[in-house]
Short mmCIF file of C-alpha atoms in Angstrom, two decimals:
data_model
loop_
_atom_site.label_atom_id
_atom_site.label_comp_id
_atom_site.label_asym_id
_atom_site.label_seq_id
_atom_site.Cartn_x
_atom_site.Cartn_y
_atom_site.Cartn_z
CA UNK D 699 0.00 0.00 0.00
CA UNK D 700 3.21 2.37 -0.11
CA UNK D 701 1.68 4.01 -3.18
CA UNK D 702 -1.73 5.06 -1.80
CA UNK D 703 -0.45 7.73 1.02
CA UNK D 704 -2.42 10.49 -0.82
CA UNK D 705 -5.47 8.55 -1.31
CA UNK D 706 -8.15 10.23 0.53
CA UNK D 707 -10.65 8.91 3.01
CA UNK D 708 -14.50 8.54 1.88
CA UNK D 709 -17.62 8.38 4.01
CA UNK D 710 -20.56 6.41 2.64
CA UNK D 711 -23.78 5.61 3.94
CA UNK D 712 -25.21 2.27 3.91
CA UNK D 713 -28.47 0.32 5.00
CA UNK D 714 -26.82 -2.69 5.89
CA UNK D 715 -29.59 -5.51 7.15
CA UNK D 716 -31.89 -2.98 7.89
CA UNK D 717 -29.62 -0.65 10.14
CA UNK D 718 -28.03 2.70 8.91
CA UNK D 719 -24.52 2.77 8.90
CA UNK D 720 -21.84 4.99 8.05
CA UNK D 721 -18.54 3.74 7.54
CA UNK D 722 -15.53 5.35 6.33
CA UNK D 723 -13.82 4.29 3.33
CA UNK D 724 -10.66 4.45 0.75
CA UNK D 725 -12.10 4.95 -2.64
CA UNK D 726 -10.74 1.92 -4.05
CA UNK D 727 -12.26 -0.29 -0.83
CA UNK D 728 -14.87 -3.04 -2.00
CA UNK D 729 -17.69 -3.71 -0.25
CA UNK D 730 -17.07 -7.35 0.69
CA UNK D 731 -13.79 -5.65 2.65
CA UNK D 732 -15.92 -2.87 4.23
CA UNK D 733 -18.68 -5.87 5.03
CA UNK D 734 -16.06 -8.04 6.79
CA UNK D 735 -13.13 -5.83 7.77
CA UNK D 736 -14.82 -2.82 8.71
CA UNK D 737 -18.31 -3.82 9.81
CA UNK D 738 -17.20 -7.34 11.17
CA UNK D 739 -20.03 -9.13 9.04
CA UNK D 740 -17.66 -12.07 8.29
CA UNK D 741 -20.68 -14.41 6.83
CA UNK D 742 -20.24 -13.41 3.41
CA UNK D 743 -17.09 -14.96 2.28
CA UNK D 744 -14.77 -13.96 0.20
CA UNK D 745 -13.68 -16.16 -2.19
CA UNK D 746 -12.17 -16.30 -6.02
CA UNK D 747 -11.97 -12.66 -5.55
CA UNK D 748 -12.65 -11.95 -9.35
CA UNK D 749 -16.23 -12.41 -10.24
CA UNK D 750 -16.99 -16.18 -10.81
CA UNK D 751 -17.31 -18.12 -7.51
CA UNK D 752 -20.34 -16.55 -5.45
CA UNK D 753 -19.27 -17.24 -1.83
CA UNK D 754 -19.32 -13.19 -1.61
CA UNK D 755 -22.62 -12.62 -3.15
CA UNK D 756 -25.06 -10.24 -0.74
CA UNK D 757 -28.25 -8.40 -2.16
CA UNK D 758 -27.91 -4.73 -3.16
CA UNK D 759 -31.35 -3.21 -3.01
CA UNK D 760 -32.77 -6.56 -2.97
CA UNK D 761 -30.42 -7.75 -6.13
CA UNK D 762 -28.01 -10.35 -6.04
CA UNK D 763 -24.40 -8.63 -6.53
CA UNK D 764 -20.87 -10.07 -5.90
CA UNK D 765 -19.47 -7.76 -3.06
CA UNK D 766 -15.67 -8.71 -4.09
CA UNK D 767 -15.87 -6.61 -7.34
CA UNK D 768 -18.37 -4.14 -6.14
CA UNK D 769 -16.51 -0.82 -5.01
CA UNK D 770 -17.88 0.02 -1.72
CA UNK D 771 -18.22 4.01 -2.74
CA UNK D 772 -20.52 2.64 -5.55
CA UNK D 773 -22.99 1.30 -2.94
CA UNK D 774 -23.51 4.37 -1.17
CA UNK D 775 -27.09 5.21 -0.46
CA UNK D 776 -28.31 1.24 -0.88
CA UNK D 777 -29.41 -1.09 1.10
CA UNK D 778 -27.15 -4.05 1.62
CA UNK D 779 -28.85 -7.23 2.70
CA UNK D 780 -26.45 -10.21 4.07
CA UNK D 781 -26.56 -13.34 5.71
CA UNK D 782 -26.67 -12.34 9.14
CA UNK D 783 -29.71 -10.00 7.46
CA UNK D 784 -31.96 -13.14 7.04
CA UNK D 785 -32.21 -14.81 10.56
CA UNK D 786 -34.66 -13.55 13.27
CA UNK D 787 -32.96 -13.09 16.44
CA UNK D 788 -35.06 -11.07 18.19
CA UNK D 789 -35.69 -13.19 20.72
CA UNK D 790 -32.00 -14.07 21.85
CA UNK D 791 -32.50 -17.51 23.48
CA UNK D 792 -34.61 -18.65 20.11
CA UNK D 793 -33.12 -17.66 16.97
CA UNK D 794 -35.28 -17.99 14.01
CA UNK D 795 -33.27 -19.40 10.48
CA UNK D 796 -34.55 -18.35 7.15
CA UNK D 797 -36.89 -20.77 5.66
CA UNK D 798 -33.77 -20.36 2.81
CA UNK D 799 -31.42 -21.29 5.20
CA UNK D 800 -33.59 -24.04 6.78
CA UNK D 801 -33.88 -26.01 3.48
CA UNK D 802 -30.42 -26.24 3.03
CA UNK D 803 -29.90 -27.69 6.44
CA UNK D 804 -32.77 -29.72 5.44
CA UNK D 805 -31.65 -31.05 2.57
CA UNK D 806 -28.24 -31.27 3.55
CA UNK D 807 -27.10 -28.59 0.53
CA UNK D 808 -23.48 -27.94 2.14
CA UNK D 809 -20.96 -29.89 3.09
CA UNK D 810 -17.81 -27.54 4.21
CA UNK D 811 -20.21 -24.13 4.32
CA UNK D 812 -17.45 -22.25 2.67
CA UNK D 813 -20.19 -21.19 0.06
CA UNK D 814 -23.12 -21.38 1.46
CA UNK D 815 -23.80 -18.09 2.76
CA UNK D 816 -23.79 -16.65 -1.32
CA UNK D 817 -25.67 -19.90 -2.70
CA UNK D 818 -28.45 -18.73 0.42
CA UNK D 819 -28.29 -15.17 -0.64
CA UNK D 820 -28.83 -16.22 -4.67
CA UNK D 821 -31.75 -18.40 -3.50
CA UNK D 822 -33.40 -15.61 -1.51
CA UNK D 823 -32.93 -13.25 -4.51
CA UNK D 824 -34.42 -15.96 -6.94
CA UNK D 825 -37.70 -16.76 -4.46
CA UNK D 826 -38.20 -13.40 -4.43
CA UNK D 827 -38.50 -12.57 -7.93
CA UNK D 828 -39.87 -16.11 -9.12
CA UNK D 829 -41.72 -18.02 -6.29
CA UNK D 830 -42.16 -20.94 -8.12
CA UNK D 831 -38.91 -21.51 -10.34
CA UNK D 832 -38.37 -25.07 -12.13
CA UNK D 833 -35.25 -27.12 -11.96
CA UNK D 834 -34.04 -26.03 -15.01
CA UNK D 835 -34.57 -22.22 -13.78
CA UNK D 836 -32.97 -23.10 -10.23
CA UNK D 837 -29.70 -24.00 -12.36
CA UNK D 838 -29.47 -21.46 -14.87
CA UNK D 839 -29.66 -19.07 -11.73
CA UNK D 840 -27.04 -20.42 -9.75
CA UNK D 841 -24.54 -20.40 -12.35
CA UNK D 842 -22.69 -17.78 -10.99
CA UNK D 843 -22.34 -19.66 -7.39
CA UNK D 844 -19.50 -22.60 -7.10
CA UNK D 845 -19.56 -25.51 -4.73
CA UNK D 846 -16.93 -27.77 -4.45
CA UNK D 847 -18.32 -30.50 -1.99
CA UNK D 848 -21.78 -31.02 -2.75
CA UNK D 849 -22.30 -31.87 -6.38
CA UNK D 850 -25.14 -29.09 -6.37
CA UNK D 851 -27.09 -32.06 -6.20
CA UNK D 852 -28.52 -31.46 -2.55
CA UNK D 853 -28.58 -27.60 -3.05
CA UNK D 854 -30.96 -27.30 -6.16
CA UNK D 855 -33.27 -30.20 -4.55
CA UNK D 856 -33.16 -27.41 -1.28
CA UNK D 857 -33.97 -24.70 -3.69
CA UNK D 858 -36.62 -26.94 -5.11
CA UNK D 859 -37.97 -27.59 -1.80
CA UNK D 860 -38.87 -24.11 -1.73
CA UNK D 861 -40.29 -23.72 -5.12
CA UNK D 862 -44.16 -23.16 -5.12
CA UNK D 863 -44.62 -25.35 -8.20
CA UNK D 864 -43.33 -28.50 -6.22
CA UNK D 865 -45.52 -27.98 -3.69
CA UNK N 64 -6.09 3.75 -21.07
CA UNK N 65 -4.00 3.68 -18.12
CA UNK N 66 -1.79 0.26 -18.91
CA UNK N 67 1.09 0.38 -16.80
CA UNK N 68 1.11 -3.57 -15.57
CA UNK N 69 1.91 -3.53 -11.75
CA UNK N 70 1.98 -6.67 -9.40
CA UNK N 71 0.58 -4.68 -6.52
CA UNK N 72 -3.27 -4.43 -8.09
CA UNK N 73 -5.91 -3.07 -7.27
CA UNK N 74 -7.81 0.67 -7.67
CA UNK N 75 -6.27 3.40 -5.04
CA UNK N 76 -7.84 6.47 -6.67
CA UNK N 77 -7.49 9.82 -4.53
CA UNK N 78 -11.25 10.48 -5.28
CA UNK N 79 -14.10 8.86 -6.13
CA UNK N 80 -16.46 11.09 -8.10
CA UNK N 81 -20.53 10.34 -8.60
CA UNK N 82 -21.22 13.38 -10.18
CA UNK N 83 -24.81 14.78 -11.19
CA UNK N 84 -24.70 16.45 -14.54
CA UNK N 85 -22.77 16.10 -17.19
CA UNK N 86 -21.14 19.35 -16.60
CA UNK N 87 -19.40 18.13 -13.66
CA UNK N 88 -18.36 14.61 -15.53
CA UNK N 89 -16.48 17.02 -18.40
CA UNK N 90 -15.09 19.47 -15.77
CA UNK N 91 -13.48 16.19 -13.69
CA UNK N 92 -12.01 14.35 -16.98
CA UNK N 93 -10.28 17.60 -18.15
CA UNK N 94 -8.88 18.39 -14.25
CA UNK N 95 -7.33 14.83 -13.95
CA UNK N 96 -6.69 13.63 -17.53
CA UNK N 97 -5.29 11.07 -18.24
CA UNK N 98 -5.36 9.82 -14.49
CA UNK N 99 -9.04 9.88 -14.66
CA UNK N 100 -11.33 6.43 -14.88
CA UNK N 101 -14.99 6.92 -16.50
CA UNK N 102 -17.05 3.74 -13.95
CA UNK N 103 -20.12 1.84 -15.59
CA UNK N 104 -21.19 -0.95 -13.35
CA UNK N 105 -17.34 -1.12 -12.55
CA UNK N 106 -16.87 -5.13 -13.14
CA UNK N 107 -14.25 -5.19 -15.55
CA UNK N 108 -12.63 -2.28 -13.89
CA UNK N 109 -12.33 -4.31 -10.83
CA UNK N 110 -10.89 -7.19 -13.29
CA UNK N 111 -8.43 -4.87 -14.75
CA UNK N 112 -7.42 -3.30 -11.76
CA UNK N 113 -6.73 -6.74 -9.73
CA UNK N 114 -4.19 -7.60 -12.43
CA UNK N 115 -2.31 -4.01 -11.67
CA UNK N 116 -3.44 -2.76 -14.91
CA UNK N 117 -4.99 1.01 -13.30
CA UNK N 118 -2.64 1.51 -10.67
CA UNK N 119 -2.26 5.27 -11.86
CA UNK N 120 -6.09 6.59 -11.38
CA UNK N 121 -6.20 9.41 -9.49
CA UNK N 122 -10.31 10.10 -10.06
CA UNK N 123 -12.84 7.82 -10.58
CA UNK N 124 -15.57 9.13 -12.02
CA UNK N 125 -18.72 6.85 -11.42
CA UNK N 126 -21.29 7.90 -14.14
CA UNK N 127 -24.44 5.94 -12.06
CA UNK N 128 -25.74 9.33 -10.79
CA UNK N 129 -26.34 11.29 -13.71
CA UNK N 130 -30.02 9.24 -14.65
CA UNK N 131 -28.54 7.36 -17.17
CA UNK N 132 -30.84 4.61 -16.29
CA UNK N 133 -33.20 4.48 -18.66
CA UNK N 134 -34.34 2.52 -21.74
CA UNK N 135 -36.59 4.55 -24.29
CA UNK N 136 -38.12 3.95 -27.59
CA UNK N 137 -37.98 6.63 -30.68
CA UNK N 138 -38.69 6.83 -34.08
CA UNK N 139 -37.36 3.26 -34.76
CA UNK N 140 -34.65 3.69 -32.35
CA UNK N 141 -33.74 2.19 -29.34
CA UNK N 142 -31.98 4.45 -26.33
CA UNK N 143 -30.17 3.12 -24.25
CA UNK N 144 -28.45 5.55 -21.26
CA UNK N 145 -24.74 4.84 -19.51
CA UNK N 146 -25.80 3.18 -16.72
CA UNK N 147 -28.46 0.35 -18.01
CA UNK N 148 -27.20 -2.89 -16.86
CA UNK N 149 -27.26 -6.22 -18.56
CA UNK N 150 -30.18 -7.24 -16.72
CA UNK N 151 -32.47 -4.08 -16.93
CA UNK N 152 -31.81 -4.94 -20.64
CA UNK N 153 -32.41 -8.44 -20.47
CA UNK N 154 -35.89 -8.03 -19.00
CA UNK N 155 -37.21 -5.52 -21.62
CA UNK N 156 -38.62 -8.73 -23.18
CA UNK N 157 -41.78 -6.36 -24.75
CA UNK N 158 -39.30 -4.96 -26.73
CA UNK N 159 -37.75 -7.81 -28.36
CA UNK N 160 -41.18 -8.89 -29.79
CA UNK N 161 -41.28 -8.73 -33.06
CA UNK N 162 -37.37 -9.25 -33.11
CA UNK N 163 -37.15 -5.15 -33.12
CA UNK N 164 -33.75 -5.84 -31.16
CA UNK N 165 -32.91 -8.70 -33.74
CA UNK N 166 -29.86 -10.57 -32.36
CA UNK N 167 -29.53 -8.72 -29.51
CA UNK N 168 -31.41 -11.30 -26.93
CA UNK N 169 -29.19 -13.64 -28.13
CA UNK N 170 -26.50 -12.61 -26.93
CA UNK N 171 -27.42 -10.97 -23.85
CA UNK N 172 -28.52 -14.82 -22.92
CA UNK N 173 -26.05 -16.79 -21.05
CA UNK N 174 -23.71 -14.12 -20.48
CA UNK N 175 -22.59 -14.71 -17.04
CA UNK N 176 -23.77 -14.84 -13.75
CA UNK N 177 -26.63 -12.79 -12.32
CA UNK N 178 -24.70 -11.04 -9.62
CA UNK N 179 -22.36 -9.44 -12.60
CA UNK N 180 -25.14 -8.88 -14.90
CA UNK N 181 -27.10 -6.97 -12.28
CA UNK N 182 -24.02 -4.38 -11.73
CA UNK N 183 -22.41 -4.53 -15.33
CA UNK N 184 -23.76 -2.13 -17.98
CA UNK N 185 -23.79 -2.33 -21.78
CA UNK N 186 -22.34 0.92 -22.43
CA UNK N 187 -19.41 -0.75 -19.92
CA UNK N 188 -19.16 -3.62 -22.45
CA UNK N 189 -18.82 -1.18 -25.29
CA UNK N 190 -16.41 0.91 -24.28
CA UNK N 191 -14.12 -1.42 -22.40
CA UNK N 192 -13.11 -2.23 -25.92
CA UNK N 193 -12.49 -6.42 -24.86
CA UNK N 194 -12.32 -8.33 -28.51
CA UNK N 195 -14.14 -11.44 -26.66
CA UNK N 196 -17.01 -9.60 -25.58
CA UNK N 197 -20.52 -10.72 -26.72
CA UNK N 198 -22.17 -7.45 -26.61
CA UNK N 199 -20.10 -5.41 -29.09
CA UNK N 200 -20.53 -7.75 -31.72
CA UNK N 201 -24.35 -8.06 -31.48
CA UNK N 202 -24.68 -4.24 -31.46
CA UNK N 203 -22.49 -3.94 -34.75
CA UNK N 204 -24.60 -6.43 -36.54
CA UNK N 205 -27.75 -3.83 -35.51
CA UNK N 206 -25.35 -1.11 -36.69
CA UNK N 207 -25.61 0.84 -33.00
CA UNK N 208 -24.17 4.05 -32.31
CA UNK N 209 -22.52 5.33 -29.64
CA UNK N 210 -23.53 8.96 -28.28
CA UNK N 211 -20.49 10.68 -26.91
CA UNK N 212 -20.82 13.71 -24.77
CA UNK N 213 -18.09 16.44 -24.39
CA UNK N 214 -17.79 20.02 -23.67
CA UNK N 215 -21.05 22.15 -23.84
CA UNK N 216 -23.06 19.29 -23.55
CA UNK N 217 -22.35 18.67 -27.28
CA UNK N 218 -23.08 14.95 -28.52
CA UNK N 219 -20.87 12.87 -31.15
CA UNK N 220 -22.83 10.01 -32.59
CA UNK N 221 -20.02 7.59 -33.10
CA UNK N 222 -20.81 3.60 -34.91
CA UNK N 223 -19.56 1.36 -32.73
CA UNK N 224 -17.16 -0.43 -35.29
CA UNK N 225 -15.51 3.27 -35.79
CA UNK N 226 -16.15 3.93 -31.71
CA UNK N 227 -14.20 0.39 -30.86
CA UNK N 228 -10.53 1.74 -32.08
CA UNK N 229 -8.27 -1.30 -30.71
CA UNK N 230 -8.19 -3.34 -27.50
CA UNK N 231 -8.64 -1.23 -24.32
CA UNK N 232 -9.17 1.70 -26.73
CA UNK N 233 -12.51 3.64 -27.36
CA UNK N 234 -12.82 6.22 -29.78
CA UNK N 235 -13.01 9.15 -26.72
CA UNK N 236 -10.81 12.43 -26.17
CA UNK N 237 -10.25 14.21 -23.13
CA UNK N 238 -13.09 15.09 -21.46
CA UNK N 239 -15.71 12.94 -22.68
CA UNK N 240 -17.57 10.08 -22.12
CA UNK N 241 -20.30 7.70 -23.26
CA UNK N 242 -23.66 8.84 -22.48
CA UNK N 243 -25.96 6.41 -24.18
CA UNK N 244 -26.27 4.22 -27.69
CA UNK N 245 -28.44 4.44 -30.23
CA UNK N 246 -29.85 0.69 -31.44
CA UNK N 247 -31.74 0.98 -34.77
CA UNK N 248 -34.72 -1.21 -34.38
CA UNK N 249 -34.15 -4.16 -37.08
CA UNK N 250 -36.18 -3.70 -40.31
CA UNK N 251 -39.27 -5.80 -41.01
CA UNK N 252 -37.74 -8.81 -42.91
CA UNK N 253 -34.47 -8.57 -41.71
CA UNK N 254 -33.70 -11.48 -39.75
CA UNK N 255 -30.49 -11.85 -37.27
CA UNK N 256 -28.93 -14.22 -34.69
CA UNK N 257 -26.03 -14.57 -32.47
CA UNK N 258 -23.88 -17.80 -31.47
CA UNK N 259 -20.84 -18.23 -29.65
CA UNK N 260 -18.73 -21.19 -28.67
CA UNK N 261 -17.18 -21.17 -25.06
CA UNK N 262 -15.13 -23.72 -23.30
CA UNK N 263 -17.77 -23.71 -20.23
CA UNK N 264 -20.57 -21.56 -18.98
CA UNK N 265 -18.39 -18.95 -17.11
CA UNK N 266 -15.93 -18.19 -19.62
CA UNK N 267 -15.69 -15.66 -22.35
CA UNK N 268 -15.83 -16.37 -26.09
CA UNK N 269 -13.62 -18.32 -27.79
CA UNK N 270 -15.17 -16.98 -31.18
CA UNK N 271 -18.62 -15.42 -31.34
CA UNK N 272 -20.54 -14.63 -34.86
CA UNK N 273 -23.59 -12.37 -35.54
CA UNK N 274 -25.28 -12.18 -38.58
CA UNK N 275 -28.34 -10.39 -39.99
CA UNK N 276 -30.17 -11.47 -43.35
CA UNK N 277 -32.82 -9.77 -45.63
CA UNK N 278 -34.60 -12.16 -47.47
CA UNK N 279 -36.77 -11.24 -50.67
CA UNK N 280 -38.72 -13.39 -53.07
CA UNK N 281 -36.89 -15.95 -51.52
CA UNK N 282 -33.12 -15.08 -52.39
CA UNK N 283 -30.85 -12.84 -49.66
CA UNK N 284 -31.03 -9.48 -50.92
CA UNK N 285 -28.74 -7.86 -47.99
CA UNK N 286 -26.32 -9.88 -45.72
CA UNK N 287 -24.20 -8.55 -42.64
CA UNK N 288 -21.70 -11.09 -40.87
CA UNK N 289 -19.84 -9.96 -37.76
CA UNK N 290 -17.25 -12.04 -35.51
CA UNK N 291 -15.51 -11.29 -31.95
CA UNK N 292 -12.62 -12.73 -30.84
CA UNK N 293 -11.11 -13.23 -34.05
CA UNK N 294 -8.75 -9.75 -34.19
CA UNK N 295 -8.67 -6.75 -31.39
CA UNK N 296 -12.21 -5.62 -32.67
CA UNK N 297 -15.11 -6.78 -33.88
CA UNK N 298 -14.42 -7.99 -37.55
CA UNK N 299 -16.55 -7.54 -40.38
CA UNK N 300 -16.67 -10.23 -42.73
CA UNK N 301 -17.46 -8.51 -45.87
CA UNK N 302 -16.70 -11.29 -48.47
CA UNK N 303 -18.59 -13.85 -46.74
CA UNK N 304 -21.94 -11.67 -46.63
CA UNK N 305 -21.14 -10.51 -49.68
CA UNK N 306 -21.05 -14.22 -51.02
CA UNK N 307 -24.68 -15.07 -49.46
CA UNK N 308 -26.33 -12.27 -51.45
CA UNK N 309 -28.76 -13.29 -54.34
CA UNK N 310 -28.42 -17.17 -53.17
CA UNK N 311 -31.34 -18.90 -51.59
CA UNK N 312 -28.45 -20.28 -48.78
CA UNK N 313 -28.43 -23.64 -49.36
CA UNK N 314 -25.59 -26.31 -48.29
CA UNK N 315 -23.77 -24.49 -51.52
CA UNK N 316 -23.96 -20.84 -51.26
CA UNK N 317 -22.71 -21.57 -47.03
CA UNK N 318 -19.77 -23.36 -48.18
CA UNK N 319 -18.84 -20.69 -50.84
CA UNK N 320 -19.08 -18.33 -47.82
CA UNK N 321 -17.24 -20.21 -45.76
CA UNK N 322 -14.34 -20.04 -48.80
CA UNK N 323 -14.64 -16.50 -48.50
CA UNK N 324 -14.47 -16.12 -45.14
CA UNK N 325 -11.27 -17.93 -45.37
CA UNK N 326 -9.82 -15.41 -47.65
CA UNK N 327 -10.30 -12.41 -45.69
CA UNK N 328 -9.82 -13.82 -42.32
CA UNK N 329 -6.08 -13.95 -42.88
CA UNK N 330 -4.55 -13.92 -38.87
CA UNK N 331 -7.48 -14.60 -36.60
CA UNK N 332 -6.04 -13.84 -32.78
CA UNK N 333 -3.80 -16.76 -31.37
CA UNK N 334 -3.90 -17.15 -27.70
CA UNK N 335 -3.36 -19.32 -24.93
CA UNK N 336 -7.23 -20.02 -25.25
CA UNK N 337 -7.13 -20.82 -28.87
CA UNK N 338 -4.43 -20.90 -31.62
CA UNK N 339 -5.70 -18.95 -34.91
CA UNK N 340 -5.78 -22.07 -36.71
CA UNK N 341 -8.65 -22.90 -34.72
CA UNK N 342 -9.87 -20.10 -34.32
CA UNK N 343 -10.41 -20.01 -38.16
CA UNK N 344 -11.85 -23.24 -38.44
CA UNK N 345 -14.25 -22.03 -35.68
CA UNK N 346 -15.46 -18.79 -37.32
CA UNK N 347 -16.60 -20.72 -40.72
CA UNK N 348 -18.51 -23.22 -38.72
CA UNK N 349 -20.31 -20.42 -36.37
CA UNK N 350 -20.69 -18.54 -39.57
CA UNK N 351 -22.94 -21.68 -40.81
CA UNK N 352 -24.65 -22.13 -37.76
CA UNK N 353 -25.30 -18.02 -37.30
CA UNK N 354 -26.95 -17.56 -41.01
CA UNK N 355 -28.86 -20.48 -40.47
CA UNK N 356 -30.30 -19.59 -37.40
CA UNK N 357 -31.05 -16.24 -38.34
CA UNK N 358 -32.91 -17.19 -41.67
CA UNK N 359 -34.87 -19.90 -39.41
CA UNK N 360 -36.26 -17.07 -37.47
CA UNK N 361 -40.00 -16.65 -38.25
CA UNK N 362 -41.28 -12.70 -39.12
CA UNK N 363 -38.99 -9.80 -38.71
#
């Protein structure tokens, strides 16, 4: 970082699971740093770091993004939705999971978790805009999220689970 | 461009600019020069930058404030501002009836994941000037223009075939930047498609073809053939359309296309994806599959 003495320091403001935040930022910071490193939200991962794996993936005004190549300063002014956004824990001594993240305990769609927390996030993104997606849909949508334990097998029968049309 | 390759990476601009009128863009490229970074949806920035290619950016200058966002309809045109991303495009599926954005659909299917397609915008893929892009060569084959702003609020209309210079290098001086293209909606009886051939899902094209075909009384009367990822732009095969007019494309009139095609694609890029060899043997076999696809295409 010997080269970046004169970059200046940035605030943004951000809406991150429902709580305002403002954080201050170097202009060149992404958001999946400022998530983990600077907010301490370590549940999105950070993975392949250039666009292609998914563990980092976190909803941007309700729209699947991946936070590695997303330049923090970018996101100012939206709200940021991550994994620790989905459970309730209102109630300390009875935290409630996602019915996302219930299915894939369910179904058994992780294995070493690593990218779990982005295939969750894709899946909530998906639901929301297409209740009742097919296999074939559930696929073409998670092409953008790697796992390299499960076979995807387990997670698209999780996402199916979930899918109004199987019901 | 700013290609000074440096093994630290990444983007460690002094400022970060999201300004509101295009006023204040023109006024921020002109302070910084040549250390200044026009931002789209800012993925293949991010790609560049990782790989130490922008270490010298002083000023970013993130276009996503100005209300570039839209997607408007005029006098056979198609607008489409700076910041419309691949999927706000994608889902303007009442404007591909009809096949007014011929091939374009095409290729805006299967290109990449989601999460980049929500943040990456066309204009991006335009003027990042990257020979393996889908995009670019789609929009050639519907003859699109790129509006330029500058100084004064004054407005170049630059075809992107003239607009694409080299790799990395858009037709655009000092203080200015794209504001928008211009897609001509595709005549009634012009027919187009787009293929591509990849070596999986996530990767980029290995060679990708559009084409667009006018058909009359049964015999091509107009023929347009386009390739990426054959040479650092998109490249125009002339001879090859040229060969398809007045035939009624059977097995015949492909092959003597495909003979063209030979001819005047002389050194197709060699790579570590690809050697030109195959690349060439590629491009006459997506030039096949492209024409017939697009003359299979029912109505416009």
């Amino acid at each position: 970082m010997g080269e970046t003495m004169t970059t200046r320091t940035m605030t943004i403001n951000l809406t991150v699971n429902g709580e305002k935040r403002e954080v201050s930022i170097e202009p060149g910071d992404t958001l999946n740093f400022v998530l983990r490193e600077k907010l301490g939200l370590t549940g999105t991962k950070k993975g392949c770091d250039s666009g292609g794996c998914g563990a980092c993936t976190v909803l941007m005004d309700r729209k699947p993004v991946y936070s590695c190549m997303l330049y923090a300063a970018k996101a100012d002014g939206s709200e940021i939705t991550t994994i620790e956004g989905l459970q309730n824990d209102d109630d300390d001594d009875d935290v409630q999971l996602d019915p996302v993240q219930k299915a894939f305990a369910n179904h058994y769609g992780l294995q070493c978790g690593y990218c779990t927390p982005g295939f969750i996030m894709l899946t909530k993104a998906l639901l929301d805009e297409n209740p009742h997606p097919t296999e074939e849909e559930v696929r073409q949508a998670l092409v953008g999220n790697l796992c390299r334990c499960t076979g995807y097998t387990k997670i698209v029968e999780a996402v199916m689970s979930l899918s109004e049309r199987r019901r | 461009m700013f290609l000074g390759g440096n093994l630290m990476g990444g983007l460690h601009p002094e400022n970060y600019f999201k300004p509101k009128t295009p006023a204040e863009v023109v006024s921020i490229l002109h302070r910084y020069k040549e250390d200044a970074l026009i931002m789209g949806g800012g993925t293949e920035i991010y790609e560049l930058s990782e790989r130490g290619f922008l270490t010298s950016v002083k000023a970013v200058v993130d276009l996503s404030n100005l209300g570039l966002d839209k997607i408007r309809e005029r006098d056979g045109e198609v607008l489409l501002g700076a910041s419309v991303t691949l999927s706000q495009l994608e889902r303007q599926r009442e404007l591909y009836a009809g096949g007014a954005l011929g091939c374009l659909p095409d290729a805006l299917r299967d290109l990449g994941p989601l999460q980049v397609r929500n943040m990456a915008t066309v204009a991006g893929a335009v003027t990042a000037c990257i020979p393996f892009f889908d995009l670019p060569v789609a929009l050639a084959c519907l003859n699109t223009v790129i509006e330029v702003q500058g100084d004064g609020g004054k407005i170049r209309r630059v075809p992107i075939l003239t607009f694409q210079r080299d790799y990395l290098q858009p037709d655009l001086n000092e203080g200015e930047f794209v504001a928008g293209l211009v897609v001509p909606k595709q005549e009634d009886g012009t027919k187009s498609a787009f293929t591509k051939f990849v070596s999986n899902a996530g990767d980029w094209s290995i060679v990708n073809c559009a084409s667009a075909i006018r058909v009359t009384r049964g015999k091509v009367s107009s023929a347009k053939v386009v390739f990426g990822a054959v040479a650092n732009k998109p490249f125009v095969a002339e001879r090859a359309a040229a060969a398809l007019v007045g035939t009624r494309l059977d097995d015949a009139a492909l092959e003597s296309a495909g003979g063209a095609l030979d001819e005047e694609l002389v050194d197709p890029t060699s790579d570590g994806k690809a050697s030109g060899a195959y690349r060439k043997r590629l491009a006459k076999i997506l030039l096949k599959e492209t024409v017939r696809k697009a003359a299979s295409r029912r109505g416009g």
